[in-house]
Tab-separated table of C-alpha atoms and ligand atoms in Angstrom:
chain	number	residue	atom	x	y	z
A	1	MET	CA	-9.784	-10.581	27.509
A	2	SER	CA	-6.910	-9.707	29.742
A	3	LYS	CA	-7.003	-6.822	32.145
A	4	ILE	CA	-3.561	-5.642	31.154
A	5	ASP	CA	-4.566	-5.124	27.546
A	6	LEU	CA	-7.501	-2.904	28.387
A	7	SER	CA	-5.609	-0.651	30.715
A	8	THR	CA	-2.327	-0.320	28.865
A	9	ARG	CA	-3.163	-0.786	25.210
A	10	ASP	CA	-1.941	2.122	23.133
A	11	SER	CA	-4.367	4.035	20.884
A	12	PHE	CA	-4.599	6.922	18.461
A	13	GLY	CA	-5.163	10.259	20.132
A	14	SER	CA	-7.035	12.195	17.453
A	15	LYS	CA	-9.236	11.931	14.408
A	16	PHE	CA	-6.517	13.491	12.270
A	17	GLY	CA	-4.029	10.970	13.634
A	18	ILE	CA	-6.303	8.119	12.565
A	19	ILE	CA	-6.724	9.486	9.055
A	20	ALA	CA	-3.016	10.291	8.706
A	21	ALA	CA	-1.988	6.789	9.795
A	22	ALA	CA	-4.575	4.871	7.763
A	23	ALA	CA	-4.206	7.042	4.660
A	24	GLY	CA	-0.444	6.809	5.202
A	25	SER	CA	-0.688	3.042	4.998
A	26	ALA	CA	-2.772	3.239	1.850
A	27	VAL	CA	-0.766	5.916	0.063
A	28	GLY	CA	2.524	4.384	-0.973
A	29	LEU	CA	4.616	3.117	-3.852
A	30	GLY	CA	1.364	1.650	-5.154
A	31	ASN	CA	-0.021	5.134	-5.800
A	32	ILE	CA	2.974	7.015	-7.048
A	33	TRP	CA	5.005	4.366	-8.768
A	34	LYS	CA	2.489	1.729	-9.835
A	35	PHE	CA	-0.787	3.539	-10.467
A	36	PRO	CA	0.543	5.848	-13.210
A	37	TYR	CA	2.167	3.079	-15.217
A	38	VAL	CA	-0.693	0.628	-14.796
A	39	ALA	CA	-3.112	3.388	-15.852
A	40	GLY	CA	-0.748	4.274	-18.709
A	41	GLU	CA	-0.774	0.720	-19.993
A	42	ASN	CA	-4.533	0.361	-19.638
A	43	GLY	CA	-6.103	3.275	-21.407
A	44	GLY	CA	-5.543	6.178	-18.986
A	45	GLY	CA	-8.913	7.788	-18.210
A	46	ALA	CA	-10.895	4.612	-18.801
A	47	PHE	CA	-8.755	2.797	-16.262
A	48	LEU	CA	-9.205	5.638	-13.807
A	49	LEU	CA	-12.988	5.413	-14.078
A	50	ILE	CA	-13.055	1.648	-13.572
A	51	TYR	CA	-10.604	1.990	-10.696
A	52	LEU	CA	-12.786	4.603	-9.020
A	53	PHE	CA	-15.817	2.392	-9.422
A	54	PHE	CA	-14.057	-0.507	-7.664
A	55	VAL	CA	-12.736	1.680	-4.866
A	56	LEU	CA	-16.251	2.814	-4.058
A	57	LEU	CA	-18.127	-0.398	-4.697
A	58	ILE	CA	-15.686	-2.900	-3.202
A	59	GLY	CA	-12.787	-1.082	-1.556
A	60	VAL	CA	-14.873	0.922	0.885
A	61	PRO	CA	-17.026	-2.012	2.106
A	62	VAL	CA	-13.961	-4.260	2.519
A	63	MET	CA	-12.221	-1.493	4.459
A	64	MET	CA	-15.285	-1.061	6.670
A	65	SER	CA	-15.242	-4.821	7.329
A	66	GLU	CA	-11.597	-4.708	8.385
A	67	PHE	CA	-12.247	-1.694	10.600
A	68	ALA	CA	-15.187	-3.431	12.269
A	69	ILE	CA	-13.174	-6.583	12.998
A	70	GLY	CA	-10.175	-4.669	14.350
A	71	ARG	CA	-12.034	-2.239	16.537
A	72	LYS	CA	-14.270	-4.947	17.941
A	73	GLY	CA	-11.327	-7.289	18.527
A	74	GLN	CA	-8.964	-4.681	20.044
A	75	LYS	CA	-6.031	-6.878	19.098
A	76	ASN	CA	-3.600	-7.594	16.296
A	77	ALA	CA	-4.980	-9.113	13.062
A	78	TYR	CA	-4.745	-12.677	14.383
A	79	GLY	CA	-5.936	-11.914	17.903
A	80	SER	CA	-8.877	-9.796	16.696
A	81	PHE	CA	-10.358	-12.757	14.830
A	82	LYS	CA	-9.982	-14.844	17.987
A	83	VAL	CA	-12.102	-12.277	19.807
A	84	VAL	CA	-14.808	-11.827	17.156
A	85	ALA	CA	-14.991	-15.526	16.269
A	86	PRO	CA	-13.996	-17.429	19.406
A	87	GLY	CA	-13.414	-21.141	19.068
A	88	LYS	CA	-13.387	-20.988	15.252
A	89	LYS	CA	-10.592	-21.152	12.741
A	90	TRP	CA	-11.015	-17.607	11.343
A	91	HIS	CA	-7.892	-16.386	13.105
A	92	LEU	CA	-5.940	-18.227	10.425
A	93	ILE	CA	-6.905	-15.371	8.077
A	94	GLY	CA	-5.234	-13.017	10.513
A	95	PHE	CA	-2.182	-15.236	10.557
A	96	MET	CA	-2.087	-15.198	6.766
A	97	GLY	CA	-2.207	-11.407	6.955
A	98	VAL	CA	0.827	-11.365	9.231
A	99	ILE	CA	2.740	-13.518	6.743
A	100	ALA	CA	1.626	-11.259	3.876
A	101	ALA	CA	2.864	-8.194	5.785
A	102	PHE	CA	6.171	-9.950	6.428
A	103	PHE	CA	6.612	-10.786	2.722
A	104	ILE	CA	5.431	-7.417	1.412
A	105	LEU	CA	7.712	-5.509	3.759
A	106	ALA	CA	10.681	-7.630	2.644
A	107	PHE	CA	10.440	-6.639	-1.036
A	108	TYR	CA	8.781	-3.256	-0.547
A	109	SER	CA	11.662	-2.077	1.641
A	110	ALA	CA	14.071	-2.923	-1.182
A	111	VAL	CA	12.261	-0.533	-3.549
A	112	ALA	CA	11.889	1.986	-0.722
A	113	GLY	CA	15.675	1.844	-0.316
A	114	TRP	CA	16.117	2.639	-4.023
A	115	THR	CA	14.187	5.869	-3.506
A	116	LEU	CA	16.842	6.964	-0.986
A	117	GLU	CA	19.607	6.265	-3.503
A	118	TYR	CA	17.717	8.317	-6.092
A	119	ILE	CA	17.272	11.245	-3.700
A	120	ASN	CA	21.000	11.095	-3.241
A	121	GLN	CA	21.640	10.918	-6.999
A	122	SER	CA	19.348	13.887	-7.698
A	123	VAL	CA	20.978	16.006	-5.041
A	124	MET	CA	24.437	15.126	-6.406
A	125	HIS	CA	23.342	16.066	-9.977
A	126	ARG	CA	24.225	12.583	-11.137
A	127	PHE	CA	21.543	12.375	-13.835
A	128	ALA	CA	22.922	15.299	-15.782
A	129	GLY	CA	23.992	14.463	-19.307
A	130	GLN	CA	23.146	10.743	-19.172
A	131	SER	CA	21.425	9.205	-22.197
A	132	THR	CA	18.471	6.872	-21.690
A	133	GLU	CA	20.770	3.870	-22.127
A	134	GLN	CA	23.146	5.278	-19.547
A	135	LEU	CA	20.282	5.867	-17.138
A	136	GLU	CA	19.178	2.311	-17.713
A	137	ASN	CA	22.698	1.096	-16.966
A	138	THR	CA	22.927	3.292	-13.893
A	139	PHE	CA	19.742	1.772	-12.550
A	140	GLY	CA	20.665	-1.782	-13.538
A	141	SER	CA	24.113	-1.638	-12.003
A	142	PHE	CA	22.846	0.057	-8.859
A	143	ILE	CA	20.254	-2.617	-8.063
A	144	ALA	CA	22.804	-5.345	-8.840
A	145	HIS	CA	25.502	-3.747	-6.670
A	146	PRO	CA	26.692	-6.095	-3.888
A	147	TYR	CA	25.941	-3.757	-1.007
A	148	ARG	CA	24.638	-0.288	-2.023
A	149	PRO	CA	20.946	-1.206	-2.356
A	150	ILE	CA	21.185	-3.344	0.770
A	151	ILE	CA	22.560	-0.520	2.866
A	152	TRP	CA	19.742	1.792	1.737
A	153	GLN	CA	17.201	-0.916	2.414
A	154	LEU	CA	18.533	-1.471	5.926
A	155	ILE	CA	18.498	2.277	6.567
A	156	PHE	CA	14.857	2.305	5.499
A	157	MET	CA	14.056	-0.626	7.797
A	158	LEU	CA	15.757	1.141	10.706
A	159	LEU	CA	13.796	4.328	10.036
A	160	THR	CA	10.591	2.293	10.038
A	161	ALA	CA	11.570	0.420	13.194
A	162	GLY	CA	12.548	3.645	14.951
A	163	ILE	CA	9.024	4.978	14.478
A	164	VAL	CA	7.170	1.751	15.236
A	165	ILE	CA	9.136	1.042	18.414
A	166	ALA	CA	7.977	4.361	19.892
A	167	GLY	CA	4.392	3.125	19.936
A	168	VAL	CA	1.073	3.996	18.318
A	169	LYS	CA	0.539	7.488	19.698
A	170	LYS	CA	4.133	8.565	20.204
A	171	GLY	CA	5.503	6.888	17.090
A	172	ILE	CA	3.054	6.039	14.316
A	173	GLU	CA	0.582	8.862	14.940
A	174	LYS	CA	3.183	11.499	15.661
A	175	TYR	CA	5.165	10.828	12.487
A	176	THR	CA	2.326	10.163	10.064
A	177	LYS	CA	0.715	13.453	11.172
A	178	LEU	CA	3.891	15.144	10.077
A	179	LEU	CA	4.661	13.098	6.987
A	180	MET	CA	1.215	13.097	5.340
A	181	PRO	CA	0.807	16.881	5.087
A	182	MET	CA	4.390	16.993	3.836
A	183	LEU	CA	3.516	14.439	1.179
A	184	LEU	CA	0.541	16.501	0.057
A	185	LEU	CA	2.670	19.612	-0.180
A	186	LEU	CA	5.386	17.838	-2.186
A	187	ILE	CA	2.923	16.383	-4.648
A	188	ILE	CA	1.217	19.762	-5.144
A	189	VAL	CA	4.580	21.416	-5.881
A	190	LEU	CA	5.276	18.719	-8.457
A	191	CYS	CA	1.793	19.046	-9.986
A	192	ILE	CA	2.363	22.751	-10.512
A	193	ARG	CA	5.738	22.105	-12.107
A	194	SER	CA	4.317	19.472	-14.410
A	195	LEU	CA	1.204	21.441	-15.392
A	196	THR	CA	3.272	24.439	-16.391
A	197	LEU	CA	5.377	22.455	-18.860
A	198	PRO	CA	4.597	23.321	-22.471
A	199	GLY	CA	2.610	20.546	-24.143
A	200	GLY	CA	1.420	19.044	-20.884
A	201	ASN	CA	-2.279	19.275	-21.745
A	202	GLU	CA	-2.157	16.154	-23.805
A	203	GLY	CA	-1.077	14.282	-20.679
A	204	LEU	CA	-4.068	15.556	-18.771
A	205	SER	CA	-6.510	14.544	-21.446
A	206	PHE	CA	-4.875	11.116	-21.529
A	207	LEU	CA	-5.504	10.759	-17.800
A	208	PHE	CA	-8.991	12.219	-17.689
A	209	LYS	CA	-10.519	11.486	-21.096
A	210	PRO	CA	-11.669	7.909	-21.030
A	211	ASN	CA	-10.645	5.885	-24.050
A	212	PHE	CA	-12.516	2.625	-23.790
A	213	ASP	CA	-10.801	1.062	-26.812
A	214	LYS	CA	-8.023	-0.272	-24.631
A	215	VAL	CA	-10.342	-1.739	-21.995
A	216	THR	CA	-10.376	-5.520	-21.816
A	217	ALA	CA	-11.240	-8.056	-19.123
A	218	LYS	CA	-7.624	-7.730	-18.048
A	219	THR	CA	-8.004	-3.981	-17.500
A	220	VAL	CA	-10.981	-4.532	-15.243
A	221	LEU	CA	-9.181	-7.129	-13.177
A	222	PHE	CA	-6.027	-5.022	-13.009
A	223	ALA	CA	-8.101	-2.160	-11.656
A	224	LEU	CA	-9.507	-4.331	-8.890
A	225	GLY	CA	-6.106	-5.798	-8.011
A	226	GLN	CA	-4.593	-2.333	-7.915
A	227	ALA	CA	-7.432	-1.036	-5.722
A	228	PHE	CA	-6.788	-3.826	-3.223
A	229	PHE	CA	-3.052	-3.291	-2.982
A	230	SER	CA	-3.346	0.465	-2.963
A	231	LEU	CA	-5.934	0.577	-0.188
A	232	SER	CA	-3.836	-1.845	1.931
A	233	LEU	CA	-6.698	-4.327	2.036
A	234	GLY	CA	-6.819	-8.051	2.651
A	235	MET	CA	-3.904	-8.460	4.984
A	236	GLY	CA	-4.627	-7.122	8.397
A	237	ALA	CA	-2.926	-3.720	8.238
A	238	LEU	CA	-6.219	-1.939	8.651
A	239	ILE	CA	-7.478	-4.491	11.167
A	240	THR	CA	-4.403	-3.762	13.253
A	241	TYR	CA	-4.707	0.020	12.916
A	242	SER	CA	-8.426	0.066	13.663
A	243	SER	CA	-7.804	-1.854	16.867
A	244	TYR	CA	-6.286	1.432	18.090
A	245	PHE	CA	-9.279	3.581	16.970
A	246	GLY	CA	-11.498	5.185	19.582
A	247	LYS	CA	-14.996	3.799	20.158
A	248	LYS	CA	-16.547	7.051	18.912
A	249	GLU	CA	-14.862	6.935	15.534
A	250	ASN	CA	-17.325	6.648	12.634
A	251	LEU	CA	-15.869	3.667	10.762
A	252	ALA	CA	-17.901	4.095	7.573
A	253	ILE	CA	-16.932	7.732	7.169
A	254	THR	CA	-13.305	6.977	7.996
A	255	ALA	CA	-13.253	4.261	5.312
A	256	VAL	CA	-14.651	6.708	2.741
A	257	GLU	CA	-12.159	9.408	3.724
A	258	VAL	CA	-9.149	7.091	3.618
A	259	SER	CA	-10.202	5.641	0.259
A	260	MET	CA	-10.747	9.097	-1.203
A	261	ALA	CA	-7.398	10.362	0.085
A	262	ASP	CA	-5.687	7.340	-1.438
A	263	THR	CA	-7.411	7.849	-4.777
A	264	LEU	CA	-6.695	11.574	-4.773
A	265	ILE	CA	-2.974	10.952	-4.330
A	266	ALA	CA	-2.963	8.348	-7.114
A	267	VAL	CA	-4.689	10.841	-9.437
A	268	LEU	CA	-2.292	13.618	-8.437
A	269	ALA	CA	0.628	11.273	-9.146
A	270	GLY	CA	-0.890	10.845	-12.617
A	271	VAL	CA	-1.128	14.630	-12.932
A	272	VAL	CA	2.562	14.881	-12.070
A	273	ILE	CA	3.671	12.166	-14.438
A	274	PHE	CA	1.534	12.246	-17.600
A	275	PRO	CA	1.903	15.911	-18.590
A	276	ALA	CA	5.679	15.517	-18.141
A	277	VAL	CA	5.707	12.306	-20.144
A	278	PHE	CA	3.681	13.858	-22.973
A	279	ALA	CA	5.628	17.110	-22.912
A	280	PHE	CA	8.718	15.069	-23.811
A	281	GLY	CA	6.999	12.874	-26.351
A	282	ILE	CA	7.424	9.635	-24.396
A	283	GLU	CA	4.964	6.737	-24.597
A	284	PRO	CA	2.725	6.715	-21.487
A	285	SER	CA	2.836	2.922	-21.254
A	286	MET	CA	6.434	2.291	-20.378
A	287	GLY	CA	5.943	0.041	-17.384
A	288	PRO	CA	7.719	-0.182	-14.035
A	289	LYS	CA	10.868	1.501	-15.383
A	290	LEU	CA	8.901	4.733	-15.525
A	291	VAL	CA	10.015	6.097	-12.197
A	292	PHE	CA	13.676	5.165	-12.061
A	293	ILE	CA	14.659	5.612	-15.715
A	294	THR	CA	12.153	7.702	-17.625
A	295	LEU	CA	11.567	10.307	-14.961
A	296	PRO	CA	15.264	11.052	-14.389
A	297	LYS	CA	15.497	11.530	-18.159
A	298	ILE	CA	12.682	14.059	-17.940
A	299	PHE	CA	14.093	15.823	-14.875
A	300	GLN	CA	17.329	16.286	-16.798
A	301	GLN	CA	15.529	18.361	-19.373
A	302	ILE	CA	13.286	20.610	-17.319
A	303	PRO	CA	14.297	23.826	-15.630
A	304	GLY	CA	15.080	23.122	-11.982
A	305	GLY	CA	15.134	19.408	-12.790
A	306	ASP	CA	17.550	18.309	-10.070
A	307	PHE	CA	15.525	20.117	-7.456
A	308	PHE	CA	12.231	18.670	-8.667
A	309	GLY	CA	13.851	15.268	-9.077
A	310	ALA	CA	14.942	15.324	-5.460
A	311	ILE	CA	11.450	16.451	-4.420
A	312	PHE	CA	9.926	13.600	-6.400
A	313	PHE	CA	12.109	10.935	-4.814
A	314	ILE	CA	11.578	12.419	-1.357
A	315	LEU	CA	7.852	12.160	-2.065
A	316	LEU	CA	8.265	8.499	-2.990
A	317	ALA	CA	10.324	7.821	0.137
A	318	VAL	CA	7.779	9.532	2.413
A	319	ALA	CA	4.902	7.652	0.804
A	320	ALA	CA	6.791	4.378	1.189
A	321	LEU	CA	7.699	5.082	4.822
A	322	THR	CA	4.129	5.626	6.013
A	323	SER	CA	3.280	2.287	4.360
A	324	THR	CA	6.241	0.339	5.737
A	325	ILE	CA	5.287	1.576	9.209
A	326	SER	CA	1.867	-0.030	8.858
A	327	LEU	CA	3.326	-3.253	7.491
A	328	MET	CA	5.750	-3.500	10.374
A	329	GLU	CA	3.020	-2.721	12.903
A	330	VAL	CA	1.055	-5.773	11.702
A	331	VAL	CA	4.008	-8.004	12.569
A	332	VAL	CA	5.024	-6.175	15.753
A	333	ALA	CA	1.486	-6.157	17.192
A	334	PHE	CA	1.227	-9.867	16.440
A	335	PHE	CA	4.563	-10.745	18.051
A	336	SER	CA	4.079	-8.601	21.108
A	337	GLU	CA	0.493	-9.670	21.848
A	338	GLU	CA	0.655	-13.316	20.871
A	339	LEU	CA	4.139	-14.085	22.194
A	340	LYS	CA	3.543	-11.738	25.149
A	341	ILE	CA	6.781	-9.829	24.699
A	342	THR	CA	7.461	-6.096	24.899
A	343	ARG	CA	6.998	-3.847	21.872
A	344	LYS	CA	10.719	-3.207	21.926
A	345	LYS	CA	11.589	-6.875	21.705
A	346	ALA	CA	8.882	-7.485	19.119
A	347	THR	CA	10.158	-4.634	16.926
A	348	PHE	CA	13.676	-5.930	17.263
A	349	ILE	CA	12.739	-9.471	16.193
A	350	ALA	CA	10.484	-8.232	13.373
A	351	THR	CA	13.123	-5.868	11.998
A	352	LEU	CA	15.848	-8.460	12.128
A	353	SER	CA	13.862	-11.278	10.541
A	354	ILE	CA	12.180	-9.164	7.852
A	355	SER	CA	15.475	-7.490	6.978
A	356	LEU	CA	17.076	-10.878	6.508
A	357	LEU	CA	14.443	-11.895	4.006
A	358	GLY	CA	14.514	-8.393	2.526
A	359	VAL	CA	18.248	-8.603	1.853
A	360	LEU	CA	17.689	-11.866	-0.003
A	361	ALA	CA	14.961	-10.122	-2.028
A	362	SER	CA	17.365	-7.295	-2.836
A	363	MET	CA	20.060	-9.728	-3.845
A	364	SER	CA	17.710	-11.184	-6.477
A	365	PHE	CA	18.948	-8.415	-8.764
A	366	GLY	CA	22.598	-9.135	-8.041
A	367	ALA	CA	24.369	-12.079	-6.435
A	368	LEU	CA	21.234	-14.220	-6.299
A	369	SER	CA	19.961	-13.394	-9.775
A	370	GLY	CA	20.572	-16.968	-10.867
A	371	PHE	CA	18.475	-18.389	-8.040
A	372	SER	CA	14.856	-19.002	-8.842
A	373	ILE	CA	11.802	-20.637	-7.340
A	374	LEU	CA	9.379	-21.884	-9.988
A	375	GLY	CA	10.957	-19.543	-12.513
A	376	LYS	CA	10.799	-16.434	-10.331
A	377	ASN	CA	13.565	-14.782	-8.359
A	378	ILE	CA	13.131	-14.235	-4.604
A	379	PHE	CA	11.869	-10.671	-4.995
A	380	ASP	CA	9.210	-11.704	-7.517
A	381	THR	CA	8.269	-14.787	-5.511
A	382	LEU	CA	7.569	-12.680	-2.418
A	383	ASP	CA	5.656	-10.091	-4.442
A	384	TYR	CA	3.688	-12.726	-6.281
A	385	THR	CA	2.840	-14.813	-3.219
A	386	ALA	CA	1.756	-11.806	-1.178
A	387	SER	CA	0.056	-9.631	-3.807
A	388	ASN	CA	-1.505	-12.320	-5.965
A	389	ILE	CA	-2.259	-15.085	-3.489
A	390	LEU	CA	-2.301	-14.044	0.177
A	391	LEU	CA	-3.890	-10.639	-0.333
A	392	PRO	CA	-6.884	-11.600	-2.494
A	393	LEU	CA	-7.371	-14.749	-0.422
A	394	GLY	CA	-7.310	-12.678	2.774
A	395	GLY	CA	-9.776	-10.183	1.311
A	396	PHE	CA	-12.039	-12.976	0.140
A	397	PHE	CA	-12.196	-14.641	3.559
A	398	ILE	CA	-12.655	-11.330	5.334
A	399	VAL	CA	-15.788	-10.526	3.332
A	400	ILE	CA	-17.031	-14.099	3.563
A	401	PHE	CA	-16.600	-13.932	7.319
A	402	VAL	CA	-18.357	-10.577	7.663
A	403	GLY	CA	-21.055	-11.376	5.101
A	404	TRP	CA	-21.949	-14.934	6.072
A	405	PHE	CA	-20.495	-15.962	9.408
A	406	ALA	CA	-20.198	-13.025	11.791
A	407	SER	CA	-23.543	-12.127	13.293
A	408	ASP	CA	-25.145	-9.150	11.545
A	409	ASN	CA	-25.597	-7.551	14.938
A	410	LEU	CA	-21.952	-7.718	15.843
A	411	ILE	CA	-20.944	-5.951	12.636
A	412	LYS	CA	-23.884	-3.548	12.692
A	413	ASN	CA	-23.213	-2.562	16.302
A	414	GLU	CA	-19.611	-1.913	15.496
A	415	LEU	CA	-20.344	0.130	12.371
A	416	THR	CA	-23.051	2.180	14.081
A	417	ASN	CA	-21.205	2.599	17.384
A	418	GLU	CA	-23.812	0.531	19.243
A	419	GLY	CA	-26.734	2.064	17.362
A	420	THR	CA	-25.832	5.704	17.813
A	421	LEU	CA	-25.037	6.289	14.117
A	422	LYS	CA	-27.296	5.963	11.074
A	423	SER	CA	-27.481	2.547	9.478
A	424	LYS	CA	-29.586	3.054	6.357
A	425	TYR	CA	-26.728	1.878	4.183
A	426	PHE	CA	-26.373	-1.399	6.100
A	427	PRO	CA	-28.469	-3.642	3.780
A	428	TYR	CA	-26.412	-2.454	0.784
A	429	PHE	CA	-23.215	-3.025	2.703
A	430	ILE	CA	-24.260	-6.565	3.583
A	431	PHE	CA	-25.325	-7.277	0.001
A	432	ILE	CA	-21.913	-6.187	-1.261
A	433	VAL	CA	-19.889	-8.175	1.281
A	434	ARG	CA	-22.075	-11.233	0.792
A	435	PHE	CA	-22.193	-11.386	-2.979
A	436	ILE	CA	-20.469	-8.718	-5.021
A	437	ALA	CA	-17.123	-8.455	-3.229
A	438	PRO	CA	-16.432	-12.211	-2.914
A	439	ILE	CA	-17.288	-12.855	-6.554
A	440	ALA	CA	-15.175	-9.960	-7.775
A	441	ILE	CA	-12.213	-10.942	-5.597
A	442	LEU	CA	-12.480	-14.549	-6.682
A	443	ALA	CA	-12.342	-13.337	-10.268
A	444	ILE	CA	-9.029	-11.504	-9.737
A	445	PHE	CA	-7.680	-14.426	-7.810
A	446	ILE	CA	-8.490	-17.014	-10.458
A	447	TYR	CA	-7.341	-14.701	-13.194
A	448	SER	CA	-4.024	-13.921	-11.560
A	449	ILE	CA	-3.296	-17.554	-10.759
A	450	PHE	CA	-4.284	-19.036	-14.101
A	451	VAL	CA	-3.669	-16.238	-16.553
A	452	GLY	CA	-0.889	-14.506	-14.672
A	453	GLY	CA	0.766	-11.407	-13.398
A	454	LEU	CA	-1.401	-8.780	-11.789
A	455	GLY	CA	1.379	-8.238	-9.290
B	1	LIG	N1	-0.977	0.469	0.093
B	1	LIG	C1	0.437	0.491	-0.096
B	1	LIG	C2	0.763	1.107	-1.430
B	1	LIG	O1	-0.145	1.432	-2.201
B	1	LIG	O2	1.943	1.253	-1.715
B	1	LIG	C3	1.036	-0.891	-0.009
B	1	LIG	C4	0.621	-1.628	1.211
B	1	LIG	C5	0.888	-1.104	2.471
B	1	LIG	C6	-0.076	-2.803	1.091
B	1	LIG	C7	0.465	-1.734	3.597
B	1	LIG	C8	-0.506	-3.460	2.213
B	1	LIG	C9	-0.244	-2.902	3.447
B	1	LIG	F1	-0.635	-3.498	4.507
């Protein structure tokens, strides 16, 4: 629309940069912290199979839809809808995405901050000799501490801001190109350590041998919810990133590559965690405490445990950082383009306002633990509103828009780079975004609202 945007808009400089940034957004706490325990509670291998099915059937087409909207719009999540659907109300979906990013970053940065504390604790050999109860107390008193978790959270926000403020090419691309290979290396080191533990085979068969006895309707819906969160779908992160993609980029292939990379890292996280869990005779379904209590207990007992513990928490921090960057970019791109302010100013405002909310989220485990909104503390309210309401709703409207309202030509031209790429898959794509994806997303949405907690 405006001349300035076309001539000065930042963009990714390479194919690898695009994959590193988008996969960096997708790979995060969702893969390394959440996937293993959700899989553990839902039948291991059976969950993995259902998850994989949803990633391919629904995740990839939704990602392609977001890519098409972003690259066509060449703007932030809100502005891109204004370009692809002028004069209509669809930009409200983009606005919802910005709010979701704001909320997710507020609570996600709190957990990201904890990973820094745990790197510190591993390096200082603090886990040595603690019983499980002591480790539980250590964790409980740390997250309730009046300022420790907040300081780590603010450090994490500043790290994120420092990268985002430098721009797409010189900040996001430069750092994700460095951090993603590092992440892969760290996770491979940990896989080797875990696979060489005596008794680890049982863990592998738990992860890869499907046991359908534990599969219920809930498992299926959990798998879809997890796929959405893990692939960073439904909230404009990938719309924003794809607005910086080059016009020659093959969006369908990129969506497949990013989804596969995300799934690979989730599976590798399972390969790190389950053999270790089984080697020490621990139940695989121990919930969110897995990472901050059970794993330190395991690291205590394995040769080189402090070293591998530190590596594990560095891995978590790196994974979280490449995701927080993408969350912040959603908000920064929105502020700078819609309020017409510089990236610097936009990053400053975003960091300050999100940190403020983030500190309140952190304090839910301490000073504000007595404060609740509809029975949930601030942290859980933000998580619930974003993950269970805004995200599925965003995803639903995105596919409805692409499937029913955007002209087929607009989407087809974007996905085929104006007809220069093959489009044989297009009828299947349209069928999925018209019927299958909206129905499936509606199912998670209704389930999570009325039955509860997919979070
Ligand atoms: N995909 C990230 C994870 O699995 O941890 C979380 C996330 C990042 C969700 C960015 C949404 C987003 F825009």
